[in-house]
Coordinates of C-alpha atoms (C1' of nucleotides) in Angstrom, one line a residue:
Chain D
X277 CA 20.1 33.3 -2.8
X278 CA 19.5 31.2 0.1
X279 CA 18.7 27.2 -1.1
X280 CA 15.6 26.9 0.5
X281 CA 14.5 29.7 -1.9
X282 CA 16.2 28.2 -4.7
X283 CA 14.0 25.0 -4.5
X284 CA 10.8 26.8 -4.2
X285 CA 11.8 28.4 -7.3
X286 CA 12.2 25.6 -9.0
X287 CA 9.4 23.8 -7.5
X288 CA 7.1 26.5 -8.6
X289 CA 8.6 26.5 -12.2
X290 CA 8.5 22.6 -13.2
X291 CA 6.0 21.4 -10.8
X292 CA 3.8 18.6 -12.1
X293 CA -0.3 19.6 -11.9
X294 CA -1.5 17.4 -9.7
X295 CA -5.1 17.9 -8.4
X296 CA -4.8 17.8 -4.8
X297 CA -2.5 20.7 -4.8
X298 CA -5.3 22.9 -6.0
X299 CA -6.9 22.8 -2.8
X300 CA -6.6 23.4 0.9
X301 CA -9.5 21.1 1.9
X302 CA -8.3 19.1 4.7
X303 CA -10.3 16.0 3.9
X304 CA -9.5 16.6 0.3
X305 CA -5.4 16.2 1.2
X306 CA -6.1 13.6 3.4
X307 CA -7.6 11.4 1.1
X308 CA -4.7 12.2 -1.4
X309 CA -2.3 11.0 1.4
X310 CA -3.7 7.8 2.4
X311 CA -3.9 6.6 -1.2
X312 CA -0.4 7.6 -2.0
X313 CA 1.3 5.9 1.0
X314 CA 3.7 3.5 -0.2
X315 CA 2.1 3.9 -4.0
X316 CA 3.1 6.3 -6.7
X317 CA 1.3 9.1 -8.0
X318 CA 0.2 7.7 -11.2
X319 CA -0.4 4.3 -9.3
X320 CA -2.9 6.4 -6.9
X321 CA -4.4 9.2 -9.2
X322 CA -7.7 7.0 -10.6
X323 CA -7.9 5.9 -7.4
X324 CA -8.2 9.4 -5.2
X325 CA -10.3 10.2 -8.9
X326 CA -12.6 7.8 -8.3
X327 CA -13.1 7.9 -4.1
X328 CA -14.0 12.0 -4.4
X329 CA -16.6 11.7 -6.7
X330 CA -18.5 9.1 -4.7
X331 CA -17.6 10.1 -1.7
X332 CA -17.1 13.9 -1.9
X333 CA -17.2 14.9 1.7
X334 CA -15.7 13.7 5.3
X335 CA -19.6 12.6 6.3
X336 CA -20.3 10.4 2.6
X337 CA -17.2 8.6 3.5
X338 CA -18.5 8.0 7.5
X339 CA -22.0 6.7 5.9
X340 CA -20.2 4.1 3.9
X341 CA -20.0 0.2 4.4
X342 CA -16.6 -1.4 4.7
X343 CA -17.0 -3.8 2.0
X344 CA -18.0 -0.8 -0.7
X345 CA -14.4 0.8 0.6
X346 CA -12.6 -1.8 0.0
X347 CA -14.5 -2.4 -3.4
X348 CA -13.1 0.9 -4.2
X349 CA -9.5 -0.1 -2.6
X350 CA -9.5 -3.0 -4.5
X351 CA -6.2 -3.4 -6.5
X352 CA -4.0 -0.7 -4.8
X353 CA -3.2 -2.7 -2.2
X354 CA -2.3 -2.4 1.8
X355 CA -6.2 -2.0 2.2
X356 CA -5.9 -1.6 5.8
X357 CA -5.6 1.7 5.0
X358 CA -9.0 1.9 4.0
X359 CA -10.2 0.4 6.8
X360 CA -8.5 3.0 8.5
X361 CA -9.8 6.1 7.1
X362 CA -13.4 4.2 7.9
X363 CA -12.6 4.5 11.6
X364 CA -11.0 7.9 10.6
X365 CA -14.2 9.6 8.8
X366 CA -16.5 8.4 11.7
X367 CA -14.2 10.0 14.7
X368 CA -14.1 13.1 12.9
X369 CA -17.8 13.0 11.8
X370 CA -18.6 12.7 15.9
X371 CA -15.8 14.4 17.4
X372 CA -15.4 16.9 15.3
X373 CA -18.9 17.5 14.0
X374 CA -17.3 16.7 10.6
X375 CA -15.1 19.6 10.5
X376 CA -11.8 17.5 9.4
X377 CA -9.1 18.5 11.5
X378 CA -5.4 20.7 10.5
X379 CA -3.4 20.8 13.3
X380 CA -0.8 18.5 13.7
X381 CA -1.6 17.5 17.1
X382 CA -5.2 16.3 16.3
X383 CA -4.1 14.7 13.1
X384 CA -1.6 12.9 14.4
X385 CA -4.2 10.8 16.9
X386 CA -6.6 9.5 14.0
X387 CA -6.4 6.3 12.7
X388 CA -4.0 5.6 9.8
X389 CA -2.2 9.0 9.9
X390 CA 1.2 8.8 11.1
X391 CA 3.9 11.1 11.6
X392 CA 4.4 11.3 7.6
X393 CA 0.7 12.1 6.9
X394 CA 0.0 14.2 10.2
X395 CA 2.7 17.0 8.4
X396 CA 1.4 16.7 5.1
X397 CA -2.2 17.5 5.9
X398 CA -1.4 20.5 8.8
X399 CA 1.2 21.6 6.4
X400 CA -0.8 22.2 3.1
X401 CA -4.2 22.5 4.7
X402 CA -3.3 25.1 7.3
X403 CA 0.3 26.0 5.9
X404 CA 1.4 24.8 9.6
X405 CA 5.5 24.6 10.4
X406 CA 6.1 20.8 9.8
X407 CA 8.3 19.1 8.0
X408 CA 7.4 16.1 6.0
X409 CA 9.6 13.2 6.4
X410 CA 9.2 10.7 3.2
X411 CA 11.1 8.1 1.2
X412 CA 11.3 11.1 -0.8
X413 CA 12.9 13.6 1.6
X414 CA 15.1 10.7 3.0
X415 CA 16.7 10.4 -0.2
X416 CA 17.4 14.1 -0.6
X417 CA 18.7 14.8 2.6
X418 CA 21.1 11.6 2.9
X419 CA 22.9 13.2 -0.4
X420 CA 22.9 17.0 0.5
X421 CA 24.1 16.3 3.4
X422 CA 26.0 13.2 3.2
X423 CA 23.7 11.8 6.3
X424 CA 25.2 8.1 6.4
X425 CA 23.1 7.0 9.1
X426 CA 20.4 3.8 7.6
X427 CA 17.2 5.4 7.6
X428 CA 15.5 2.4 8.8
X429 CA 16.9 2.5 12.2
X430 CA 15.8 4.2 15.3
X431 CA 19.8 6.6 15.8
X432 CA 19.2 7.3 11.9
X433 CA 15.3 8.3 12.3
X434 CA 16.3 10.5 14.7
X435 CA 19.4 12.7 13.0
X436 CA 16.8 12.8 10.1
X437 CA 14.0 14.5 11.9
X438 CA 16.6 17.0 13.2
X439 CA 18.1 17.0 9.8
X440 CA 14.2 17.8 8.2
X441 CA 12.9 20.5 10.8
X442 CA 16.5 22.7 10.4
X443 CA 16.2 22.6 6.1
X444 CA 12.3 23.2 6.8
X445 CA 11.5 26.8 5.0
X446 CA 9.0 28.0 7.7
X447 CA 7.7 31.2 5.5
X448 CA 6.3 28.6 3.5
X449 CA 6.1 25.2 4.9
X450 CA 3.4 23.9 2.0
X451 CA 5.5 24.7 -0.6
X452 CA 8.6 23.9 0.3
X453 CA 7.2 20.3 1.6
X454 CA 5.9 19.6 -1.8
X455 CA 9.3 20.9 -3.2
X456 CA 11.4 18.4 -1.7
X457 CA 8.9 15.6 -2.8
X458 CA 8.9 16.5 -5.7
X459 CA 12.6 17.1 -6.1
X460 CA 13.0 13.8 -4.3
X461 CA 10.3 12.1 -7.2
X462 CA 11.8 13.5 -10.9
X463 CA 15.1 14.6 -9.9
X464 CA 16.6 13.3 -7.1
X465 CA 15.6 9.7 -8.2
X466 CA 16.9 6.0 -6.1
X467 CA 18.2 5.2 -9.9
X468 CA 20.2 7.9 -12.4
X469 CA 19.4 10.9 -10.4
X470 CA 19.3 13.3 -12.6
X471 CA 21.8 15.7 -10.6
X472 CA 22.8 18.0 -13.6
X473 CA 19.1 19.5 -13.6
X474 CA 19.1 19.6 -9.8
X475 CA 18.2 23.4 -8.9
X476 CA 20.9 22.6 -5.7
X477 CA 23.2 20.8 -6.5
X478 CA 26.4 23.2 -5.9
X479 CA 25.6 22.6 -1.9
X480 CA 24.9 18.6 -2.6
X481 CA 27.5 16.5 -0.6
X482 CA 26.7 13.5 -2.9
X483 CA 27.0 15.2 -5.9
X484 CA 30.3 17.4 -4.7
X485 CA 31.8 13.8 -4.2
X486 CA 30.2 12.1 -7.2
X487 CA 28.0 9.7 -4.4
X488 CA 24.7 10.1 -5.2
X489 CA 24.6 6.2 -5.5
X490 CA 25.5 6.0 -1.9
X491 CA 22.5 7.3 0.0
X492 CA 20.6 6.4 1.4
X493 CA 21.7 3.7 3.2
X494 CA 19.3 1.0 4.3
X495 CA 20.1 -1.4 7.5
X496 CA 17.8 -4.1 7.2
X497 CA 17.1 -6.6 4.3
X498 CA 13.4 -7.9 3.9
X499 CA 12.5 -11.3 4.5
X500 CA 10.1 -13.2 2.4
X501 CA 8.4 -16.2 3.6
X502 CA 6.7 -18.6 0.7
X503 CA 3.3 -19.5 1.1
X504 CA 1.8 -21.9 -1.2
X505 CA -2.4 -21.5 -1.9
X506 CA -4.7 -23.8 -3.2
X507 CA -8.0 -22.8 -4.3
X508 CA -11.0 -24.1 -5.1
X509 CA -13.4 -23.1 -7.3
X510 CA -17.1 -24.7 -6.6
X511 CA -20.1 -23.0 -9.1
X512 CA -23.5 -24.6 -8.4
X513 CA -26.4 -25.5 -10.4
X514 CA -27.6 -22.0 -10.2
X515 CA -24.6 -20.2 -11.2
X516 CA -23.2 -19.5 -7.7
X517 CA -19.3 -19.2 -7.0
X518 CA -18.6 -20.2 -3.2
X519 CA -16.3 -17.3 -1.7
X520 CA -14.8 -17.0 1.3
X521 CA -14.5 -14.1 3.8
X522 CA -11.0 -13.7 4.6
X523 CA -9.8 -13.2 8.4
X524 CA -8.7 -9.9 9.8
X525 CA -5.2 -11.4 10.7
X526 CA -3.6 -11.7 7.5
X527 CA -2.9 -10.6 4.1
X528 CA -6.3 -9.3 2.2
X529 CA -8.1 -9.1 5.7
X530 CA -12.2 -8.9 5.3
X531 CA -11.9 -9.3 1.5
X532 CA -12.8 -12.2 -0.8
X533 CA -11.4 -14.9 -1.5
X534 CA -12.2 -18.7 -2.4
X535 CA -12.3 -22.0 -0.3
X536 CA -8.7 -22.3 0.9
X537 CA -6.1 -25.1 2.0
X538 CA -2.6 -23.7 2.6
X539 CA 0.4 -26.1 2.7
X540 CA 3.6 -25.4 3.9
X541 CA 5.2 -26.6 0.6
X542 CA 4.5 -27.2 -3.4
X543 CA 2.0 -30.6 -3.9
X544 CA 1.5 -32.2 -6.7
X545 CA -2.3 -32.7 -7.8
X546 CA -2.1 -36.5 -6.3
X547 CA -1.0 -34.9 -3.0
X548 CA -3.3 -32.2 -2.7
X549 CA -6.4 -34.2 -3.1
X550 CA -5.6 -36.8 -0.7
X551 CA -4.4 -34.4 2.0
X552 CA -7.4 -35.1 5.3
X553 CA -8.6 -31.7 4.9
X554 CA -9.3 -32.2 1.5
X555 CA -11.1 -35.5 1.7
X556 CA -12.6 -34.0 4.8
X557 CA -14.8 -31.3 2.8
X558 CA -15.0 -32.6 -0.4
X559 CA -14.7 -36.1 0.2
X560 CA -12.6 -39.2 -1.3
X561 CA -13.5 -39.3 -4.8
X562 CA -12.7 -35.6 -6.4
X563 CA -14.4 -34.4 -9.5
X564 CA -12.2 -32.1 -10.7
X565 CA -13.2 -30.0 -14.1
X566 CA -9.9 -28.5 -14.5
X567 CA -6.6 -26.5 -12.5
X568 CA -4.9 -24.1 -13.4
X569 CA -0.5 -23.8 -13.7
X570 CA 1.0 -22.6 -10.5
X571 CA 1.0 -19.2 -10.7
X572 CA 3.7 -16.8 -8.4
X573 CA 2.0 -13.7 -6.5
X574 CA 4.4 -12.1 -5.2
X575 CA 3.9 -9.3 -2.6
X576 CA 6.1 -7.3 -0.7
X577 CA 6.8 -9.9 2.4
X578 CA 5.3 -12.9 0.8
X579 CA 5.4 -14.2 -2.7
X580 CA 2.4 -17.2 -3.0
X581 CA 2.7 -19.8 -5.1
X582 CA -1.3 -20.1 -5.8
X583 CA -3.6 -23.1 -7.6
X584 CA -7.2 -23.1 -8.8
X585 CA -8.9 -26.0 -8.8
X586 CA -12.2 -26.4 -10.2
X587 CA -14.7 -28.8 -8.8
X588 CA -17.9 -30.6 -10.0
X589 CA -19.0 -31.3 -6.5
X590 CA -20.2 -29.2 -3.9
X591 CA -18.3 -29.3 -0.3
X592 CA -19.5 -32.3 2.2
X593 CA -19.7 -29.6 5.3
X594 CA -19.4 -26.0 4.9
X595 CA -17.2 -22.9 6.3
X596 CA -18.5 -20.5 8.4
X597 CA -17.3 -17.9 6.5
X598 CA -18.1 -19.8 3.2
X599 CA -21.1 -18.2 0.9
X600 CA -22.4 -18.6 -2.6
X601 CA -22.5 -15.5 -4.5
X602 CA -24.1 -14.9 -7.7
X603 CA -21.9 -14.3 -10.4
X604 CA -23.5 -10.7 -11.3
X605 CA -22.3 -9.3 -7.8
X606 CA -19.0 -10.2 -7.8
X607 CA -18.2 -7.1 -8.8
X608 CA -19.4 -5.4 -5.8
X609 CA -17.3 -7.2 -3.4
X610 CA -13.6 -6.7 -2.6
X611 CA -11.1 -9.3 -4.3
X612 CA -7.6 -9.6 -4.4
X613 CA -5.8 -9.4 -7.4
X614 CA -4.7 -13.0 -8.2
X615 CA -8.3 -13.5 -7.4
X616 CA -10.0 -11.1 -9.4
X617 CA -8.1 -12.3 -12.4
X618 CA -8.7 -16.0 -12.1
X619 CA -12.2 -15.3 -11.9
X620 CA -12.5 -12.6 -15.0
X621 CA -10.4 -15.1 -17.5
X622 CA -12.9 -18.2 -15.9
X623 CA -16.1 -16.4 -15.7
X624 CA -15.5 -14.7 -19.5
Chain A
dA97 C1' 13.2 -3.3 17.3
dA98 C1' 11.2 -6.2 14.1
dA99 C1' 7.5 -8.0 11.5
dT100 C1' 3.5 -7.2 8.7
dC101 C1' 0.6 -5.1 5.4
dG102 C1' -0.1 -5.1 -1.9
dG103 C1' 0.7 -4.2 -6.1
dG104 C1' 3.3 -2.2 -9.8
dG105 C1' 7.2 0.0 -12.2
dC106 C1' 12.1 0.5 -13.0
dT107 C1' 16.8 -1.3 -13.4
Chain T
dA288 C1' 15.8 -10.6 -8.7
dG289 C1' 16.1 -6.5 -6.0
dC290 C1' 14.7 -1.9 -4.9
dC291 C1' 11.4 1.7 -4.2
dC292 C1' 7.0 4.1 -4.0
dA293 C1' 3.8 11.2 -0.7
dG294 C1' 4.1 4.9 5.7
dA295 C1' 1.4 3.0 9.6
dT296 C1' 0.3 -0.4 12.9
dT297 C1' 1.0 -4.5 15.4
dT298 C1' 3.9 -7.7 17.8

DNA sequence: AAATCGGGGCT
DNA sequence: AGCCCAGATTT
């Protein structure tokens, strides 16, 4: 039997039930494929859970603020990608009279859908020949076919497309797209594949030559820059917290946050309250109620060493985007994690 | 081509 | 600590 086949079989016996895969809705799959960019399934299941039932078609999502979506984003991380889909369900709501698109061709021009995501929707939706190139995919073709080309660079991007459109099964491009993801997710792991499970193995290069640790293999290193945040925390005599509207130019961009001053290295309390910014807003004698340890955030590209400081006075001259905002609605505006927790231990 | 964009789980 | 996760966009 030809291996293509053999992994469909497979797929189809042992296949995890996952609800977008009981549907050909292409708004449905979409919104499956945003979420679970970057972010594993169990990381991204509540969240696709929870965005369907409020926003169960292409035209509820179009109709929605950008502040509830990110509310609803909040916590999973690289929100411009609900941003995105914003821009996303309005095109399609005007251009396409709210008819979401499955061809590749039209996908592939919205907002936030890449070549990755283009595939995956024309692929299940309309059961269209592409072939889905993932982290996933990556990793399973490097080892069957001992590709040794980093898959982070433009030659290696290449040889894998090629690589990816020859193993594609095109009597059933759905299927065998979710079969090499799913190999690639509970068998063909980055750590302690499990090769003696592996429905096709007896063709796999790495596991011929006992390799598997070997692929893929990755050029480039990450760099990670330390930023160090301190915040404060101002509550006024009616039980208002000042918040800050973040910048579209860096992490957390439109979300909430709290009065910021950002130094290029760690201060020490003394230091931090005599820095000109800080006398500037809050002026020379500072009433501070408490602070909290340092605490490490780390994110992908950045790890923040971040401070709360909580004040007794209120600011001498006032942000632009500075507001008070009553404790109750906090929860309907879009915070970032290290946020969101200060606040919930503080506030309760 | 390289940098940037989160947060969490596994080793 | 380092790597990876159903990647895409910006610089």
């Amino acid at each position: 039997m030809h291996v293509q086949q053999e992994l469909i079989n497979w797929y189809h016996a042992i296949k995890r039930d996952l609800p977008w895969r009981h549907t050909t809705d292409a708004y449905t799959i979409w919104l499956s494929e945003i979420i679970l960019q970057q972010t594993r399934v169990e990381q991204g299941l509540p969240y696709y859970q929870r965005f369907l039932e409020k926003y169960p078609t292409v035209i509820d999502f179009a109709a929605a603020p950008e502040d509830d979506i990110l509310k609803l984003w909040q916590g999973l991380g690289y929100y411009s990608r609900g941003r995105n889909m914003l821009k996303t369900a309005k095109q399609v709501q005007e251009e396409y009279n709210g008819v979401f698109p499955t061809s590749y061709d039209q996908l592939i021009k919205l907002k936030g859908i890449g070549e990755y995501t283009a595939a995956a929707i024309s692929s299940f939706s309309a059961n269209e020949a592409r072939a889905v190139l993932d982290g996933n995919v990556y990793r399973v073709l490097s080892r069957y076919l001992g590709i040794s080309q980093p898959i982070d660079s433009t030659t290696g991007k290449k040889i894998f497309r090629q690589a990816a459109d020859d193993f594609l099964n095109e009597k059933d491009p759905a299927a065998h797209n979710q079969a090499m993801m799913e190999l690639g997710a509970l068998v063909c792991k980055p750590k302690n594949p499990a090769c003696g499970t592996c429905p096709i193995r007896m063709g796999c290069y790495a596991f011929l030559h006992n390799a598997a640790g070997s692929f893929p293999v990755k050029a480039k290193k990450i760099k990670v820059k330390e930023r160090f945040f301190n915040y404060f925390l101002f509550e006024d005599e009616n039980g208002r917290i000042l918040m800050n509207k973040r910048s579209d130019n860096d992490i957390w961009a439109n979300m909430y946050d709290l009065p910021l001053i950002e130094t290029t290295h760690q201060l020490s309390m003394d230091e931090l309250i005599a820095l000109p910014e800080v006398v500037e807003i809050f002026g020379k004698k500072l009433i501070i109620t408490k602070s909290s340890p340092i605490i490490k955030h780390v994110l992908t590209h950045q790890h923040l060493y971040v401070r709360f400081v909580v004040l007794k006075q209120k600011p001498l001259t006032m942000h632009p985007n500075w507001v008070f905002i009553e404790v109750e609605n906090l929860k309907k505006i879009a915070l970032p994690k290290v946020i969101f927790i200060f606040l919930d231990n503080f506030l309760n």
